[in-house]
C-alpha cells in the first residue's frame, strides 16, 4: 500500500532559548553538530520508506519560508500552514484530508519534526512492522519507546503483553506524565512504554476515527477539504482553524478508540526536550564537557557550552549550561534548566519581544 | 612647599580580563559605574592638592595615547613613557628627575593609578599630614592602610607605636605577603598596616636615597636627566631603561633607608585586585547581585554580572562572575577568580594574542 508521511512542525519550543526563538524554533535548529536541522534529519530518515512528494509538513504559517528553505526538494504544496496552533488532532486531520485528495487510501506515518533517532535501520524496520499492522482497516498504531529510566516528563502507554497483532501489542490505556514513584512502579511492571507521539494508520481509518470521536473537528476538516484547490481555500482554512477546539490526538482519539496497538521501539530515541539532552546526543570530552564554538575551559567539568565565534572562557564551573548567541547569552545551572521559561516570562512581561 | 604628584600607570593587570586587555589595562577602565576611569579618578582626587601642570604620569609607551585621551588637560610633556617595565624604583626615579628639572625641590606624592578611595576628604587630609612629615629632609613617608581583615594578598608595614613624627609612626620594617595564620597574628598585635604603595617625600630626599641605595640606577637616571630636552632624549631614555634592573621602591629603597614613617589611612581604600572587588565598590541589589548592562536574573544570587547591550540571562546561579565583551565572554566561579590567569596562559600558548 502507498505510504505517506505527515511531519508535525508547528511547535514553538522555548526550552532551547536563546538559540531557539519564536522566529526559529527547535525543529529548525541543528543540535547534533552535523549542520543538519532536526526537520531535515526527520525527512532524510523517512525517505527510504516514503517518496518526497508524499511527505507533508504541517507548520505555523510563520514558518512556511523556513520549511521551504530547509527542505527545498519538498513540493511547496506539501507545506500545510496553520494560522493558529490547535494541538495535534486538527493538525493530523489537516494532513489527512490533503492526502485523501491525492490517494483514495494510504498508510500515513505521523512524525514529530523535533526528535532524534540514533539507529535509523531499526527505526525503519519498526515503522515497516507498524505499517503491516495498520494496513488492517480500523487499527491505530503508536510507537512506544522502551524506557531506560523512570522519566517523569513523558506520557506512558500501558500495553497488554498477551494480546497483539503482528509485532505490535494491544494498548490498554494511555497515562499522563507520572510522578517519580509512579514512574518507578511503571518500570517495575514491565508493561509501560513511553509515548513517542509517532503514529501509523490508514488515511481512511484516522478520518473515520476523527468523525466518530471529534465530529465537529471532522466537519470542519471536510469543509477545508472541499475548498482545497478553490479560490476560497485559504479563507476557509483560516476560518475553520480559528473555530477548532484544541485537541491532542492522544486524548481526542486514541483514548476513545478501540484497536489501538503499540510497537516497542528501541532505536536510540531522544525527544531533545531541553539543553540537558545535548549531552546525550553529542560527544563529551575528557572533562565531561560538550563544547561547540570557540571556548577555553579551566577547571571546568560536565558543562554544556554552545557558542560561536566569540571566545567563551569557562573557569571553575561544574554542571552549567552556557549558550551564547549574537544578541543573547544564557548562563544556567543544569539543575535549573526548567527555569529558562521564567526568563521568557520575564521578557514577555517587559515587552522585550525582540528576544523571544 | 610646592607639591607634585607622580601617578604610576604602567601596569598590565590581567585580573580584569576580558574587560582589561593588554591594549587597555585596568587603570584605563571604569569599574565604578560612574563612567570615569581609574586614572581619571586618581587625577581628580589629587587636584585639590596639586596643580594639573605638576601631575606627571609614568606609563608604558603603548599607553601614551590612552593617557592623553583620558586626561586631555594633562600637559603632554608630563606623560613619561617607559619602553619596558622595570618595577617601581626606576619609574619613580624617572618622575623625580623630570620634576627636578622644573623645581629645585618639592613634595612628591607617588600614587598608583588603579586604586579606589571612598572618602576623598580623609584621603586629602592624610596626604597633607604626610607632606608635613616629608618636608623634613631625609624623611620617607608611606601611607599604611588600617586592615579590617587578615588579607594575604598584600605586603604589611610594621610600625612602632611609641615613636613617630607629626601624625606618622616610625616604620620598623616592611614584610612580604603573609600566610593566613601570620596575617591573623599581625592583626592581633595591632602594629601592622597594609602597604598601600603610596609614598610621600621631597624630590631631594628620594633622589639622594636612590643614589645611596641603588647607585647604578641613580647614575642611569642622571644620564636620562642630562638628556631631557635634547635630541638624544628618547634614545638615552630607552638605552638606560633597558639596562636598569627591575627594583621595587619597597625593597630597593624603603627597606634600606632610615627615617621611614607611615601614616595610617582610613579612607575606604580598595586596590580593586580582581573582579571580586566589584562587590565592594558597587551597590548590590536585593539578591546580592552586582549587575551592569542588560540582564535578566532568575533564582540567581551573589553574582557579579558585567555586560553591555547583549541580553544576559542568568538562571539558578550562585557566586558566579559573568563578564561579557564584544569578542570574549568570561564565566567564572567566584572561588576560582584566581584562575582567570590560566585562561590567559592558555591563550598565549595557543598564540591567540587577539584576546590578550
PDB file of C-alpha atoms in Angstrom, chain B residues 89-342:
ATOM      1  CA  UNK B  89      62.151  52.240  41.622  1.00  0.00           C
ATOM      2  CA  UNK B  90      63.178  53.304  38.065  1.00  0.00           C
ATOM      3  CA  UNK B  91      59.626  54.540  37.438  1.00  0.00           C
ATOM      4  CA  UNK B  92      59.691  56.820  40.496  1.00  0.00           C
ATOM      5  CA  UNK B  93      63.245  57.881  39.683  1.00  0.00           C
ATOM      6  CA  UNK B  94      62.203  58.866  36.159  1.00  0.00           C
ATOM      7  CA  UNK B  95      59.419  61.025  37.532  1.00  0.00           C
ATOM      8  CA  UNK B  96      61.732  62.585  40.100  1.00  0.00           C
ATOM      9  CA  UNK B  97      64.421  63.637  37.609  1.00  0.00           C
ATOM     10  CA  UNK B  98      61.796  65.256  35.386  1.00  0.00           C
ATOM     11  CA  UNK B  99      60.309  67.156  38.324  1.00  0.00           C
ATOM     12  CA  UNK B 100      63.798  68.169  39.478  1.00  0.00           C
ATOM     13  CA  UNK B 101      64.328  69.877  36.121  1.00  0.00           C
ATOM     14  CA  UNK B 102      61.360  72.092  36.886  1.00  0.00           C
ATOM     15  CA  UNK B 103      61.678  72.667  40.640  1.00  0.00           C
ATOM     16  CA  UNK B 104      64.734  72.835  42.792  1.00  0.00           C
ATOM     17  CA  UNK B 105      62.827  70.890  45.385  1.00  0.00           C
ATOM     18  CA  UNK B 106      59.189  69.945  46.050  1.00  0.00           C
ATOM     19  CA  UNK B 107      56.979  67.479  47.837  1.00  0.00           C
ATOM     20  CA  UNK B 108      56.387  64.434  45.621  1.00  0.00           C
ATOM     21  CA  UNK B 109      53.262  62.346  46.059  1.00  0.00           C
ATOM     22  CA  UNK B 110      53.647  58.913  44.482  1.00  0.00           C
ATOM     23  CA  UNK B 111      50.298  57.313  43.723  1.00  0.00           C
ATOM     24  CA  UNK B 112      49.168  54.143  41.967  1.00  0.00           C
ATOM     25  CA  UNK B 113      46.671  54.829  39.177  1.00  0.00           C
ATOM     26  CA  UNK B 114      44.415  51.829  39.783  1.00  0.00           C
ATOM     27  CA  UNK B 115      43.215  52.074  43.361  1.00  0.00           C
ATOM     28  CA  UNK B 116      39.880  53.390  44.571  1.00  0.00           C
ATOM     29  CA  UNK B 117      39.263  55.630  47.545  1.00  0.00           C
ATOM     30  CA  UNK B 118      35.852  56.270  49.026  1.00  0.00           C
ATOM     31  CA  UNK B 119      36.468  59.193  51.362  1.00  0.00           C
ATOM     32  CA  UNK B 120      38.359  61.810  49.420  1.00  0.00           C
ATOM     33  CA  UNK B 121      38.361  64.400  52.211  1.00  0.00           C
ATOM     34  CA  UNK B 122      40.012  61.978  54.618  1.00  0.00           C
ATOM     35  CA  UNK B 123      42.448  60.942  51.899  1.00  0.00           C
ATOM     36  CA  UNK B 124      43.484  64.534  51.228  1.00  0.00           C
ATOM     37  CA  UNK B 125      43.862  65.269  54.930  1.00  0.00           C
ATOM     38  CA  UNK B 126      46.099  62.197  55.232  1.00  0.00           C
ATOM     39  CA  UNK B 127      48.263  63.276  52.300  1.00  0.00           C
ATOM     40  CA  UNK B 128      48.529  66.740  53.827  1.00  0.00           C
ATOM     41  CA  UNK B 129      49.650  65.337  57.153  1.00  0.00           C
ATOM     42  CA  UNK B 130      52.130  63.107  55.326  1.00  0.00           C
ATOM     43  CA  UNK B 131      53.564  66.083  53.440  1.00  0.00           C
ATOM     44  CA  UNK B 132      54.272  67.859  56.717  1.00  0.00           C
ATOM     45  CA  UNK B 133      56.371  64.928  57.880  1.00  0.00           C
ATOM     46  CA  UNK B 134      58.039  64.614  54.478  1.00  0.00           C
ATOM     47  CA  UNK B 135      59.048  68.275  54.370  1.00  0.00           C
ATOM     48  CA  UNK B 136      61.827  67.498  56.824  1.00  0.00           C
ATOM     49  CA  UNK B 137      64.779  66.489  54.652  1.00  0.00           C
ATOM     50  CA  UNK B 138      65.507  62.744  54.812  1.00  0.00           C
ATOM     51  CA  UNK B 139      62.061  61.517  55.826  1.00  0.00           C
ATOM     52  CA  UNK B 140      60.340  58.911  53.657  1.00  0.00           C
ATOM     53  CA  UNK B 141      56.628  58.572  54.321  1.00  0.00           C
ATOM     54  CA  UNK B 142      54.332  55.799  53.229  1.00  0.00           C
ATOM     55  CA  UNK B 143      50.577  55.524  53.653  1.00  0.00           C
ATOM     56  CA  UNK B 144      49.589  52.417  55.599  1.00  0.00           C
ATOM     57  CA  UNK B 145      46.030  51.148  55.454  1.00  0.00           C
ATOM     58  CA  UNK B 146      44.379  50.053  58.680  1.00  0.00           C
ATOM     59  CA  UNK B 147      43.467  46.429  57.912  1.00  0.00           C
ATOM     60  CA  UNK B 148      39.948  45.215  58.514  1.00  0.00           C
ATOM     61  CA  UNK B 149      40.637  41.533  57.874  1.00  0.00           C
ATOM     62  CA  UNK B 150      43.723  39.302  57.543  1.00  0.00           C
ATOM     63  CA  UNK B 151      44.352  39.757  53.812  1.00  0.00           C
ATOM     64  CA  UNK B 152      47.117  37.511  52.442  1.00  0.00           C
ATOM     65  CA  UNK B 153      47.467  39.323  49.141  1.00  0.00           C
ATOM     66  CA  UNK B 154      49.155  42.488  50.465  1.00  0.00           C
ATOM     67  CA  UNK B 155      52.517  43.327  51.966  1.00  0.00           C
ATOM     68  CA  UNK B 156      52.407  44.702  55.516  1.00  0.00           C
ATOM     69  CA  UNK B 157      54.218  47.503  57.345  1.00  0.00           C
ATOM     70  CA  UNK B 158      55.215  47.024  60.975  1.00  0.00           C
ATOM     71  CA  UNK B 159      55.254  50.331  62.829  1.00  0.00           C
ATOM     72  CA  UNK B 160      56.496  51.413  66.255  1.00  0.00           C
ATOM     73  CA  UNK B 161      53.513  52.797  68.174  1.00  0.00           C
ATOM     74  CA  UNK B 162      55.686  54.813  70.568  1.00  0.00           C
ATOM     75  CA  UNK B 163      57.920  56.509  68.018  1.00  0.00           C
ATOM     76  CA  UNK B 164      56.835  58.972  65.407  1.00  0.00           C
ATOM     77  CA  UNK B 165      56.800  62.364  63.878  1.00  0.00           C
ATOM     78  CA  UNK B 166      53.753  64.571  63.481  1.00  0.00           C
ATOM     79  CA  UNK B 167      50.858  62.222  62.843  1.00  0.00           C
ATOM     80  CA  UNK B 168      53.097  59.491  61.443  1.00  0.00           C
ATOM     81  CA  UNK B 169      54.554  56.447  63.140  1.00  0.00           C
ATOM     82  CA  UNK B 170      58.077  55.267  62.642  1.00  0.00           C
ATOM     83  CA  UNK B 171      58.310  52.135  60.480  1.00  0.00           C
ATOM     84  CA  UNK B 172      60.078  49.144  61.969  1.00  0.00           C
ATOM     85  CA  UNK B 173      60.066  47.042  58.788  1.00  0.00           C
ATOM     86  CA  UNK B 174      58.241  46.004  55.632  1.00  0.00           C
ATOM     87  CA  UNK B 175      57.077  42.380  55.380  1.00  0.00           C
ATOM     88  CA  UNK B 176      56.014  40.427  52.315  1.00  0.00           C
ATOM     89  CA  UNK B 177      52.610  38.850  51.754  1.00  0.00           C
ATOM     90  CA  UNK B 178      51.961  36.604  54.780  1.00  0.00           C
ATOM     91  CA  UNK B 179      50.074  33.323  55.009  1.00  0.00           C
ATOM     92  CA  UNK B 180      46.685  33.425  56.735  1.00  0.00           C
ATOM     93  CA  UNK B 181      47.949  32.464  60.185  1.00  0.00           C
ATOM     94  CA  UNK B 182      50.688  35.085  60.044  1.00  0.00           C
ATOM     95  CA  UNK B 183      48.236  37.705  58.765  1.00  0.00           C
ATOM     96  CA  UNK B 184      45.943  36.921  61.700  1.00  0.00           C
ATOM     97  CA  UNK B 185      48.811  37.292  64.149  1.00  0.00           C
ATOM     98  CA  UNK B 186      49.684  40.659  62.533  1.00  0.00           C
ATOM     99  CA  UNK B 187      46.171  41.925  63.095  1.00  0.00           C
ATOM    100  CA  UNK B 188      46.236  40.697  66.685  1.00  0.00           C
ATOM    101  CA  UNK B 189      49.364  42.762  67.518  1.00  0.00           C
ATOM    102  CA  UNK B 190      47.734  45.973  66.227  1.00  0.00           C
ATOM    103  CA  UNK B 191      51.168  47.014  64.933  1.00  0.00           C
ATOM    104  CA  UNK B 192      50.776  46.180  61.257  1.00  0.00           C
ATOM    105  CA  UNK B 193      49.268  48.137  58.407  1.00  0.00           C
ATOM    106  CA  UNK B 194      48.711  47.189  54.764  1.00  0.00           C
ATOM    107  CA  UNK B 195      51.303  48.587  52.399  1.00  0.00           C
ATOM    108  CA  UNK B 196      49.299  50.787  50.016  1.00  0.00           C
ATOM    109  CA  UNK B 197      52.118  51.640  47.622  1.00  0.00           C
ATOM    110  CA  UNK B 198      51.549  55.385  48.174  1.00  0.00           C
ATOM    111  CA  UNK B 199      54.633  57.412  49.122  1.00  0.00           C
ATOM    112  CA  UNK B 200      55.368  60.997  50.092  1.00  0.00           C
ATOM    113  CA  UNK B 201      58.834  62.625  50.209  1.00  0.00           C
ATOM    114  CA  UNK B 202      60.874  65.518  48.962  1.00  0.00           C
ATOM    115  CA  UNK B 203      62.371  65.240  45.500  1.00  0.00           C
ATOM    116  CA  UNK B 204      65.783  65.871  47.029  1.00  0.00           C
ATOM    117  CA  UNK B 205      65.242  63.117  49.579  1.00  0.00           C
ATOM    118  CA  UNK B 206      64.213  60.393  47.145  1.00  0.00           C
ATOM    119  CA  UNK B 207      66.966  61.299  44.673  1.00  0.00           C
ATOM    120  CA  UNK B 208      69.588  61.097  47.376  1.00  0.00           C
ATOM    121  CA  UNK B 209      68.153  57.818  48.689  1.00  0.00           C
ATOM    122  CA  UNK B 210      68.257  56.352  45.170  1.00  0.00           C
ATOM    123  CA  UNK B 211      71.871  57.444  44.864  1.00  0.00           C
ATOM    124  CA  UNK B 212      72.741  55.868  48.197  1.00  0.00           C
ATOM    125  CA  UNK B 213      70.831  52.575  47.808  1.00  0.00           C
ATOM    126  CA  UNK B 214      70.650  51.988  44.038  1.00  0.00           C
ATOM    127  CA  UNK B 215      73.746  53.744  42.740  1.00  0.00           C
ATOM    128  CA  UNK B 216      73.637  52.184  39.242  1.00  0.00           C
ATOM    129  CA  UNK B 217      70.018  53.071  38.696  1.00  0.00           C
ATOM    130  CA  UNK B 218      70.714  56.533  40.039  1.00  0.00           C
ATOM    131  CA  UNK B 219      73.617  57.028  37.604  1.00  0.00           C
ATOM    132  CA  UNK B 220      71.379  55.954  34.706  1.00  0.00           C
ATOM    133  CA  UNK B 221      68.682  58.350  35.861  1.00  0.00           C
ATOM    134  CA  UNK B 222      71.209  61.193  35.891  1.00  0.00           C
ATOM    135  CA  UNK B 223      72.146  60.394  32.295  1.00  0.00           C
ATOM    136  CA  UNK B 224      68.439  60.467  31.409  1.00  0.00           C
ATOM    137  CA  UNK B 225      68.084  63.793  33.228  1.00  0.00           C
ATOM    138  CA  UNK B 226      71.022  65.270  31.322  1.00  0.00           C
ATOM    139  CA  UNK B 227      69.409  64.341  28.001  1.00  0.00           C
ATOM    140  CA  UNK B 228      65.965  65.838  28.777  1.00  0.00           C
ATOM    141  CA  UNK B 229      65.131  68.449  26.133  1.00  0.00           C
ATOM    142  CA  UNK B 230      67.976  67.347  23.840  1.00  0.00           C
ATOM    143  CA  UNK B 231      67.710  65.488  20.514  1.00  0.00           C
ATOM    144  CA  UNK B 232      69.013  62.338  22.173  1.00  0.00           C
ATOM    145  CA  UNK B 233      66.385  62.309  24.943  1.00  0.00           C
ATOM    146  CA  UNK B 234      64.386  59.394  23.606  1.00  0.00           C
ATOM    147  CA  UNK B 235      67.419  57.310  22.684  1.00  0.00           C
ATOM    148  CA  UNK B 236      69.100  57.805  26.082  1.00  0.00           C
ATOM    149  CA  UNK B 237      65.843  57.033  27.898  1.00  0.00           C
ATOM    150  CA  UNK B 238      65.396  53.766  26.053  1.00  0.00           C
ATOM    151  CA  UNK B 239      69.013  52.699  26.407  1.00  0.00           C
ATOM    152  CA  UNK B 240      69.144  53.415  30.141  1.00  0.00           C
ATOM    153  CA  UNK B 241      65.774  51.787  30.747  1.00  0.00           C
ATOM    154  CA  UNK B 242      66.802  48.594  29.016  1.00  0.00           C
ATOM    155  CA  UNK B 243      69.867  48.475  31.245  1.00  0.00           C
ATOM    156  CA  UNK B 244      68.031  49.086  34.542  1.00  0.00           C
ATOM    157  CA  UNK B 245      67.495  46.102  36.753  1.00  0.00           C
ATOM    158  CA  UNK B 246      63.947  45.607  37.991  1.00  0.00           C
ATOM    159  CA  UNK B 247      63.678  47.017  41.503  1.00  0.00           C
ATOM    160  CA  UNK B 248      60.675  47.855  43.608  1.00  0.00           C
ATOM    161  CA  UNK B 249      60.948  51.011  45.657  1.00  0.00           C
ATOM    162  CA  UNK B 250      59.932  48.978  48.730  1.00  0.00           C
ATOM    163  CA  UNK B 251      62.867  46.621  48.607  1.00  0.00           C
ATOM    164  CA  UNK B 252      65.306  48.824  46.692  1.00  0.00           C
ATOM    165  CA  UNK B 253      64.991  51.859  48.946  1.00  0.00           C
ATOM    166  CA  UNK B 254      62.469  51.705  51.784  1.00  0.00           C
ATOM    167  CA  UNK B 255      63.887  48.607  53.443  1.00  0.00           C
ATOM    168  CA  UNK B 256      67.395  50.001  53.484  1.00  0.00           C
ATOM    169  CA  UNK B 257      66.678  53.607  54.363  1.00  0.00           C
ATOM    170  CA  UNK B 258      66.340  55.182  57.780  1.00  0.00           C
ATOM    171  CA  UNK B 259      63.705  57.727  58.760  1.00  0.00           C
ATOM    172  CA  UNK B 260      60.788  55.794  57.315  1.00  0.00           C
ATOM    173  CA  UNK B 261      57.403  56.817  58.597  1.00  0.00           C
ATOM    174  CA  UNK B 262      53.912  55.587  57.968  1.00  0.00           C
ATOM    175  CA  UNK B 263      50.649  57.395  58.226  1.00  0.00           C
ATOM    176  CA  UNK B 264      47.651  55.171  58.860  1.00  0.00           C
ATOM    177  CA  UNK B 265      44.903  55.896  56.367  1.00  0.00           C
ATOM    178  CA  UNK B 266      41.244  55.033  56.834  1.00  0.00           C
ATOM    179  CA  UNK B 267      39.656  56.461  53.732  1.00  0.00           C
ATOM    180  CA  UNK B 268      37.896  53.428  52.216  1.00  0.00           C
ATOM    181  CA  UNK B 269      40.863  52.244  50.208  1.00  0.00           C
ATOM    182  CA  UNK B 270      40.452  49.406  47.706  1.00  0.00           C
ATOM    183  CA  UNK B 271      43.145  48.210  45.354  1.00  0.00           C
ATOM    184  CA  UNK B 272      40.475  46.567  43.137  1.00  0.00           C
ATOM    185  CA  UNK B 273      42.646  43.497  42.794  1.00  0.00           C
ATOM    186  CA  UNK B 274      40.148  41.273  40.986  1.00  0.00           C
ATOM    187  CA  UNK B 275      36.557  41.031  39.784  1.00  0.00           C
ATOM    188  CA  UNK B 276      35.613  40.116  43.360  1.00  0.00           C
ATOM    189  CA  UNK B 277      36.375  43.702  44.422  1.00  0.00           C
ATOM    190  CA  UNK B 278      33.480  44.924  42.291  1.00  0.00           C
ATOM    191  CA  UNK B 279      31.093  43.859  45.052  1.00  0.00           C
ATOM    192  CA  UNK B 280      32.813  46.185  47.481  1.00  0.00           C
ATOM    193  CA  UNK B 281      32.808  49.209  45.205  1.00  0.00           C
ATOM    194  CA  UNK B 282      29.402  48.829  43.515  1.00  0.00           C
ATOM    195  CA  UNK B 283      25.963  48.564  45.057  1.00  0.00           C
ATOM    196  CA  UNK B 284      24.475  45.062  45.191  1.00  0.00           C
ATOM    197  CA  UNK B 285      20.773  44.522  44.600  1.00  0.00           C
ATOM    198  CA  UNK B 286      18.353  42.722  46.921  1.00  0.00           C
ATOM    199  CA  UNK B 287      19.679  39.354  45.739  1.00  0.00           C
ATOM    200  CA  UNK B 288      23.282  40.332  46.349  1.00  0.00           C
ATOM    201  CA  UNK B 289      23.975  40.674  42.628  1.00  0.00           C
ATOM    202  CA  UNK B 290      26.019  43.461  41.083  1.00  0.00           C
ATOM    203  CA  UNK B 291      24.586  43.914  37.622  1.00  0.00           C
ATOM    204  CA  UNK B 292      25.834  46.177  34.838  1.00  0.00           C
ATOM    205  CA  UNK B 293      24.274  46.012  31.403  1.00  0.00           C
ATOM    206  CA  UNK B 294      21.245  44.253  30.010  1.00  0.00           C
ATOM    207  CA  UNK B 295      20.490  41.293  32.278  1.00  0.00           C
ATOM    208  CA  UNK B 296      17.629  39.106  33.457  1.00  0.00           C
ATOM    209  CA  UNK B 297      18.287  37.047  36.580  1.00  0.00           C
ATOM    210  CA  UNK B 298      16.181  34.100  37.762  1.00  0.00           C
ATOM    211  CA  UNK B 299      16.955  32.417  41.091  1.00  0.00           C
ATOM    212  CA  UNK B 300      20.400  33.968  40.944  1.00  0.00           C
ATOM    213  CA  UNK B 301      22.233  35.329  43.985  1.00  0.00           C
ATOM    214  CA  UNK B 302      25.567  36.908  44.883  1.00  0.00           C
ATOM    215  CA  UNK B 303      26.703  37.142  41.264  1.00  0.00           C
ATOM    216  CA  UNK B 304      28.775  39.768  39.511  1.00  0.00           C
ATOM    217  CA  UNK B 305      27.346  40.363  36.053  1.00  0.00           C
ATOM    218  CA  UNK B 306      29.111  42.841  33.792  1.00  0.00           C
ATOM    219  CA  UNK B 307      27.765  43.137  30.303  1.00  0.00           C
ATOM    220  CA  UNK B 308      26.705  45.632  27.725  1.00  0.00           C
ATOM    221  CA  UNK B 309      23.910  45.643  25.194  1.00  0.00           C
ATOM    222  CA  UNK B 310      23.639  41.892  24.745  1.00  0.00           C
ATOM    223  CA  UNK B 311      20.966  40.313  26.931  1.00  0.00           C
ATOM    224  CA  UNK B 312      22.490  38.154  29.668  1.00  0.00           C
ATOM    225  CA  UNK B 313      20.080  35.646  31.228  1.00  0.00           C
ATOM    226  CA  UNK B 314      21.366  34.122  34.452  1.00  0.00           C
ATOM    227  CA  UNK B 315      19.362  31.172  35.769  1.00  0.00           C
ATOM    228  CA  UNK B 316      19.952  29.356  39.060  1.00  0.00           C
ATOM    229  CA  UNK B 317      23.403  30.814  39.659  1.00  0.00           C
ATOM    230  CA  UNK B 318      25.228  31.412  42.929  1.00  0.00           C
ATOM    231  CA  UNK B 319      28.521  33.177  43.460  1.00  0.00           C
ATOM    232  CA  UNK B 320      29.490  33.497  39.825  1.00  0.00           C
ATOM    233  CA  UNK B 321      31.254  36.131  37.760  1.00  0.00           C
ATOM    234  CA  UNK B 322      29.965  36.777  34.243  1.00  0.00           C
ATOM    235  CA  UNK B 323      31.756  39.358  32.111  1.00  0.00           C
ATOM    236  CA  UNK B 324      30.689  39.830  28.522  1.00  0.00           C
ATOM    237  CA  UNK B 325      32.611  41.899  25.970  1.00  0.00           C
ATOM    238  CA  UNK B 326      32.192  42.063  22.192  1.00  0.00           C
ATOM    239  CA  UNK B 327      34.759  39.359  21.424  1.00  0.00           C
ATOM    240  CA  UNK B 328      35.160  37.410  24.659  1.00  0.00           C
ATOM    241  CA  UNK B 329      32.982  36.148  27.486  1.00  0.00           C
ATOM    242  CA  UNK B 330      34.090  35.043  30.943  1.00  0.00           C
ATOM    243  CA  UNK B 331      32.002  32.751  33.136  1.00  0.00           C
ATOM    244  CA  UNK B 332      33.852  32.021  36.365  1.00  0.00           C
ATOM    245  CA  UNK B 333      33.063  30.648  39.785  1.00  0.00           C
ATOM    246  CA  UNK B 334      33.976  33.302  42.356  1.00  0.00           C
ATOM    247  CA  UNK B 335      36.128  30.842  44.256  1.00  0.00           C
ATOM    248  CA  UNK B 336      38.216  30.354  41.105  1.00  0.00           C
ATOM    249  CA  UNK B 337      38.757  34.023  40.233  1.00  0.00           C
ATOM    250  CA  UNK B 338      42.479  33.447  40.716  1.00  0.00           C
ATOM    251  CA  UNK B 339      42.451  31.019  37.801  1.00  0.00           C
ATOM    252  CA  UNK B 340      41.481  33.626  35.220  1.00  0.00           C
ATOM    253  CA  UNK B 341      45.210  33.952  34.570  1.00  0.00           C
ATOM    254  CA  UNK B 342      45.201  30.314  33.414  1.00  0.00           C
TER     255      UNK B 342
END
